[in-house]
Coordinates of C-alpha atoms in Angstrom, one line a residue:
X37 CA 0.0 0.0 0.0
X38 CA 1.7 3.9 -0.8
X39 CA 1.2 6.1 1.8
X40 CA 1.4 9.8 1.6
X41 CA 4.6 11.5 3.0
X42 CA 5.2 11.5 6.5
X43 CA 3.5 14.1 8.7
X44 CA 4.6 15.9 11.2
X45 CA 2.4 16.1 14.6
X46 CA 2.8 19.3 16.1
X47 CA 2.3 20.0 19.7
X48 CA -0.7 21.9 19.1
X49 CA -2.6 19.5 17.2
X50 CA -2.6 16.7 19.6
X51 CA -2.4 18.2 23.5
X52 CA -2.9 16.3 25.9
X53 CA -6.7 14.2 26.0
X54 CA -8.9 14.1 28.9
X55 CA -10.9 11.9 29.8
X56 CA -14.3 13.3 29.2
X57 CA -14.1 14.2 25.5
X58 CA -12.3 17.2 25.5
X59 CA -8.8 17.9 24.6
X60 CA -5.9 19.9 26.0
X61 CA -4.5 19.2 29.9
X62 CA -1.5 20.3 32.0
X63 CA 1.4 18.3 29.5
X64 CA 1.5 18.5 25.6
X65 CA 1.9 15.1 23.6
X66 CA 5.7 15.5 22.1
X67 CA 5.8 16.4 18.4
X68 CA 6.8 13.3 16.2
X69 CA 6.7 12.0 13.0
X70 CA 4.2 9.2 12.1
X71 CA 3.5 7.8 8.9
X72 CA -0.6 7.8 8.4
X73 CA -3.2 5.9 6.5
X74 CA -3.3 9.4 4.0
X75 CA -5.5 8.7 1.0
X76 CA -3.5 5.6 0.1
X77 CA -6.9 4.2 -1.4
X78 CA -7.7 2.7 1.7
X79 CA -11.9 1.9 1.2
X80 CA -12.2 3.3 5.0
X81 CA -9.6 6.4 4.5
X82 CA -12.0 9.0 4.6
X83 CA -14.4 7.9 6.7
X84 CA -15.0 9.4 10.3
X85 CA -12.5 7.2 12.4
X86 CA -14.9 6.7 15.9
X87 CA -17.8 5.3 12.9
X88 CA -15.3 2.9 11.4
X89 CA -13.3 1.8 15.1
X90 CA -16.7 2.4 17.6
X91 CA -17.9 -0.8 15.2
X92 CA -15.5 -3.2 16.4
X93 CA -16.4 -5.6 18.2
X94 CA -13.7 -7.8 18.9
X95 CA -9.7 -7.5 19.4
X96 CA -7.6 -8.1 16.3
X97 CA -5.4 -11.0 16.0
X98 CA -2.2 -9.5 16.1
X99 CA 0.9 -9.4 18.7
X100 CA -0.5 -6.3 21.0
X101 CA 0.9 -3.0 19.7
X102 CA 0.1 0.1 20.4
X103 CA 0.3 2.6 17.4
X104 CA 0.1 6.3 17.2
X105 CA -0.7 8.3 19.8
X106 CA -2.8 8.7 23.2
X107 CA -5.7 10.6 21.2
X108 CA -4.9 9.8 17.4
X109 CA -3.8 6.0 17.5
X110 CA -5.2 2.3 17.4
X111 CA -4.5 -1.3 19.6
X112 CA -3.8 -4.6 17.6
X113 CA -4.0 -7.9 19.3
X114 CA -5.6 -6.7 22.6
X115 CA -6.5 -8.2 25.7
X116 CA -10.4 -7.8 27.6
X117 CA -10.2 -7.5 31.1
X118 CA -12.4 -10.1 32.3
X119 CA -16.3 -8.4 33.2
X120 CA -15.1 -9.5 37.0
X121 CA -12.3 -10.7 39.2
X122 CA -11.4 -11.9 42.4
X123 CA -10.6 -8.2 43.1
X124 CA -12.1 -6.2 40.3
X125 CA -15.3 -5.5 38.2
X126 CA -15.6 -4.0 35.4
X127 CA -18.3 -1.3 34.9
X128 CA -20.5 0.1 31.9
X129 CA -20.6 -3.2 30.3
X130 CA -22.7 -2.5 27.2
X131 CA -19.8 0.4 26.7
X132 CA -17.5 -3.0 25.0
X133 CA -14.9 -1.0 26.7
X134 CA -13.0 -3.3 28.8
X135 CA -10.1 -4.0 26.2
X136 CA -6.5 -2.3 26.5
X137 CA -3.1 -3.8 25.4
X138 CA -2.1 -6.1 27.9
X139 CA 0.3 -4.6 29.8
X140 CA -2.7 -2.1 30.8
X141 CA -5.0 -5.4 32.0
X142 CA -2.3 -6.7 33.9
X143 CA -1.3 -3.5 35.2
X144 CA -5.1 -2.8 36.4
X145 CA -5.4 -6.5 38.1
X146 CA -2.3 -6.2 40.0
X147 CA -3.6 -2.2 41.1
X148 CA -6.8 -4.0 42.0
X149 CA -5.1 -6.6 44.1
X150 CA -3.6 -3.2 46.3
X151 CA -6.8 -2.1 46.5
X152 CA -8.1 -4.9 48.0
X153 CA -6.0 -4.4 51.4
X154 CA -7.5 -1.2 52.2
X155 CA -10.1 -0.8 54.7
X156 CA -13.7 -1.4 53.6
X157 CA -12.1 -1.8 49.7
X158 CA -12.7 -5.4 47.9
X159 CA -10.8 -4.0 44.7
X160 CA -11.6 -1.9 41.8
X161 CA -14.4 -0.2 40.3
X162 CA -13.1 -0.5 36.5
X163 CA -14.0 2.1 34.2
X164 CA -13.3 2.6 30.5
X165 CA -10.3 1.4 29.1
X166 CA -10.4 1.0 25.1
X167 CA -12.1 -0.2 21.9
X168 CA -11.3 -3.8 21.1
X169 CA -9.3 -2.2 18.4
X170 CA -8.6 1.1 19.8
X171 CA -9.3 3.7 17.8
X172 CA -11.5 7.5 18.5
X173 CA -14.5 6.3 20.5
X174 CA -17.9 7.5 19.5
X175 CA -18.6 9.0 23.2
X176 CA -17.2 10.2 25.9
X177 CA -13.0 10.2 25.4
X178 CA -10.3 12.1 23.4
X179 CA -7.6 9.7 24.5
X180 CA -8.1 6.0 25.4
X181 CA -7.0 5.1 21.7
X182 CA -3.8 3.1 22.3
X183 CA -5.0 0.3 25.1
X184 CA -2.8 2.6 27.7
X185 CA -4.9 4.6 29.3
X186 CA -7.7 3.2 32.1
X187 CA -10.3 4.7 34.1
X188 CA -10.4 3.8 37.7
X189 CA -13.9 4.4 39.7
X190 CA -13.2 6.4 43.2
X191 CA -15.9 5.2 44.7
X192 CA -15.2 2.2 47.3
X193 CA -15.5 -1.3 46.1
X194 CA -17.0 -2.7 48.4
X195 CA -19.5 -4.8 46.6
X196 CA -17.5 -7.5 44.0
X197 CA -21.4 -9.2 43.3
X198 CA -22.6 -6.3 40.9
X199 CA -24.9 -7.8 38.3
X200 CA -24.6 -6.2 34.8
X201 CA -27.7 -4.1 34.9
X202 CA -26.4 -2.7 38.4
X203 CA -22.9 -2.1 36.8
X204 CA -25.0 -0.1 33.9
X205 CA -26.9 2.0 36.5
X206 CA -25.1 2.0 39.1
X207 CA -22.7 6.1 39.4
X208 CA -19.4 6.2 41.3
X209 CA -19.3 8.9 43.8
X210 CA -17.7 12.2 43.2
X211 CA -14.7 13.6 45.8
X212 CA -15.1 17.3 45.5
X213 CA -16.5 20.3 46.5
X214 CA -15.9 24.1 45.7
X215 CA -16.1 23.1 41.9
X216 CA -12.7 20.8 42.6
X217 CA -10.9 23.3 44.6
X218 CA -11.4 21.0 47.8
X219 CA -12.0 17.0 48.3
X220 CA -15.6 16.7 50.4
X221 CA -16.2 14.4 53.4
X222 CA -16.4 11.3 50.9
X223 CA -12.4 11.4 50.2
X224 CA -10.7 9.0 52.8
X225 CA -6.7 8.2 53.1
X226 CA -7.7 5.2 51.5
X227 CA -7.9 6.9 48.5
X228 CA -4.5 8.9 49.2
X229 CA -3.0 5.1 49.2
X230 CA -4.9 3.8 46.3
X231 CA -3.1 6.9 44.4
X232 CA -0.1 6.4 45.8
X233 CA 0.1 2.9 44.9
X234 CA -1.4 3.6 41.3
X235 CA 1.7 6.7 40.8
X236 CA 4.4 4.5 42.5
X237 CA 3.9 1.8 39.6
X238 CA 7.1 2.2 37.3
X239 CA 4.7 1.6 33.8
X240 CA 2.9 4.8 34.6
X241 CA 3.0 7.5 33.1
X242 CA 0.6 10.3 34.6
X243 CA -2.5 9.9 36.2
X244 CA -5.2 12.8 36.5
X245 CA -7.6 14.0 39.0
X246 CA -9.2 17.2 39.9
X247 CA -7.2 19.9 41.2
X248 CA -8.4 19.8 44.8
X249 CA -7.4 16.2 45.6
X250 CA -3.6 17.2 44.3
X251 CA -3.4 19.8 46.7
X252 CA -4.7 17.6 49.7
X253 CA -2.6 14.7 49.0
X254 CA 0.3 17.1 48.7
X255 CA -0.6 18.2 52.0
X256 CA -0.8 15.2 53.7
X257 CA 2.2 13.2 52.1
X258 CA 5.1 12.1 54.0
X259 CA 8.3 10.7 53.1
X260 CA 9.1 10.1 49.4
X261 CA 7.1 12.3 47.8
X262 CA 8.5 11.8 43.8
X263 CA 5.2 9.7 43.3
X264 CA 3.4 13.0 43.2
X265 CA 5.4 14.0 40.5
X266 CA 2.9 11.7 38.0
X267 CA -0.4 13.1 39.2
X268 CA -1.6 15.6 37.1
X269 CA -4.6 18.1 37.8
X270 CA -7.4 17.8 35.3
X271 CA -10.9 19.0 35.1
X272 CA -13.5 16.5 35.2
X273 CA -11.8 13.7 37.4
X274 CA -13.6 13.7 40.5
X275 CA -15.7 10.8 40.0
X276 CA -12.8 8.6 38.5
X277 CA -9.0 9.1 38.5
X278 CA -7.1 8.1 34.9
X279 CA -4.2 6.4 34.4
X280 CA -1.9 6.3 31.8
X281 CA 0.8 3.9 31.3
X282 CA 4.3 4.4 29.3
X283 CA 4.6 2.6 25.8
X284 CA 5.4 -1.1 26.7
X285 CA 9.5 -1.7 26.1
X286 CA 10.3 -2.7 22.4
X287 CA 6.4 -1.6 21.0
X288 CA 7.5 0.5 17.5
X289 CA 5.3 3.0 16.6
X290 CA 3.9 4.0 20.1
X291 CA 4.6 7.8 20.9
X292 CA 5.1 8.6 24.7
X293 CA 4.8 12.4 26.3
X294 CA 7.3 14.1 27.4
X295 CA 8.1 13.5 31.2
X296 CA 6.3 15.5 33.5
X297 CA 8.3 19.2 34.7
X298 CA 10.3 18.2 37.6
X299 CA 8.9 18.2 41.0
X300 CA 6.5 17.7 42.9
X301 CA 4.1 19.7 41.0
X302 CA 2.2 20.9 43.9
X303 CA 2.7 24.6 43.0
X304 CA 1.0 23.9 40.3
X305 CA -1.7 22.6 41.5
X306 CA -2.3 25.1 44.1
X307 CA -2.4 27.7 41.5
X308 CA -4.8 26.0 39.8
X309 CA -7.1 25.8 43.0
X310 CA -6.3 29.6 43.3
X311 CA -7.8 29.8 39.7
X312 CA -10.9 28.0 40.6
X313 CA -11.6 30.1 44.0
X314 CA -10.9 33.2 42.0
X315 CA -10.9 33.1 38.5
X316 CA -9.4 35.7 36.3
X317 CA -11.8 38.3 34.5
X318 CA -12.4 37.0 31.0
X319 CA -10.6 38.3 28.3
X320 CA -12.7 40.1 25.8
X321 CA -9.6 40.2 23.3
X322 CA -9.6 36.1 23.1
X323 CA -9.6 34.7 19.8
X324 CA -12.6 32.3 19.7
X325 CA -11.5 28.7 19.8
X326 CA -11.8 27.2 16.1
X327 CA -14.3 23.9 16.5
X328 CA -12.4 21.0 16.2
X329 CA -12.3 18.4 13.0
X330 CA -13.3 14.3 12.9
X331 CA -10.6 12.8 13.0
X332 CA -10.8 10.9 10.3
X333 CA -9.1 7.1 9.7
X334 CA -6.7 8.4 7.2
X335 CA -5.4 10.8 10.1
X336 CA -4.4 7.8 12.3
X337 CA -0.9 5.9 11.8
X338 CA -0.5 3.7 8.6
X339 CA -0.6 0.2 11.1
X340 CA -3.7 0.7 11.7
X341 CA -5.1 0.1 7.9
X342 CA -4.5 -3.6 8.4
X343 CA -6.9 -3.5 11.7
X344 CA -9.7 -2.4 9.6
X345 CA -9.5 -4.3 6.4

């Protein structure tokens, strides 16, 4: 198959993905150069990408590679966390969302098994992971698009029994108050730990959660504190907290970010709290933000033709 020259992904184009649909965040994606699917002649190239990868039902058969990018990428030869575990269920079933490559499953079990040995946890709450072939998603996530990126439920699990149509209804419980400047009564140490434990994990990468819980844990920590270095302040994550894992050793064609600044980062984050308590005055000068474009499948990496065919 030809494929168009190589592109170059600029910082701007691909920030940083949260987890509820929009883009941007604290860290930029580093620029790099991936060759894409173009409009090689590929039958799919110019289709919207979350149409053509949202209809996937089932993992490739492929060694598990991650391709592309956290929010312009796809996942061959994945792995589906199992619906539940001895220390784990997955949530959202219907969602088909509990596949990731499987250094991300095994990372979540063995996270789970930690969470298990706090007080009044059982394990994990499981939240969305990826497409069974990666890929944009038709709802809800910007990122998620490698198999390296999972969403972990805050609320206490303390019920492993949850049948599916409770694990459909069923809402996690959110941690903040003062629009995320502050954690509320329902944030424990537990949770501290649970982070702690999820940061300390050499595969990670970053993990993000609303501003406020930064700031306490950053209070409350003791000793080593180079695990807070990874957790990242992001809107949205008060219900959930998101981890994201480094590219698995040897995998070609997966882009990392750039490290985190140095530090702790809890300046950072208290400045951000600052923000929220008292926000600047809006600039009437500011450019309106241009609406963003489909991604569409010849945008994503040229691997990922073959997972689509």
């Amino acid at each position: 198959m030809k494929l168009l020259p190589y592109i170059t992904v600029t910082l701007a184009a691909l920030m940083l993905a949260s987890c509820g649909g929009g883009s941007g965040g604290t860290d930029e994606e580093p620029s790099a150069i991936l060759a894409t699917i173009g409009t090689s002649g590929h039958s799919e190239s110019q289709k919207v990408a979350k149409q053509v990868f949202g209809a996937q039902k089932t993992a490739s058969v492929d060694s598990p590679a991650a391709y592309g990018t956290y929010a312009k990428g796809c996942l061959a030869g994945s792995a589906q966390l199992a619906e539940t575990g001895p220390t784990w269920q997955a949530m959202r079933l219907s969602r088909n969302r509990n596949w990731a490559h499987p250094a991300t499953v095994s990372y979540v079990e063995d996270l789970s098994r930690k969470a298990a040995q706090l007080p009044g946890w059982n394990g994990l709450y499981v939240g969305d992971l990826s497409q069974p072939r990666g890929g944009p998603m038709l709802t809800g996530h910007a990122s998620h698009q490698i198999g390296l990126d999972a969403d972990i439920w805050l609320r206490r699990a303390d019920d492993l029994s949850l049948s599916a149509g409770q694990r459909e209804n069923i809402s996690s419980t959110s941690m903040q108050r003062s629009a995320g400047a502050y954690v509320n009564e329902n944030w424990t140490p537990a949770h501290m730990e649970l982070i702690k434990a999820a940061a300390s994990d050499p595969r990670v990468a970053r993990i993000f959660i609303f501003a406020g819980a930064k700031v306490q844990m950053c209070k409350d920590a003791t000793g080593n504190r180079e695990w807070l270095r990874k957790v990242r302040p992001w809107y949205g994550h008060h219900y959930h907290f998101h981890v994201r894992l480094n590219c698995p050793p040897g995998v070609q064609g997966c882009v990392d970010q750039s490290p985190p600044p140095a530090g702790d980062g809890c300046d950072d984050a208290q400045a951000w709290v600052n923000s929220i308590l008292n926000p600047p005055p809006p600039n009437p000068n500011a450019p309106k933000p241009k609406p963003r474009r489909e991604i569409l499948v010849a945008d994503l990496p040229a691997q990922c033709a073959k997972l689509i065919q």
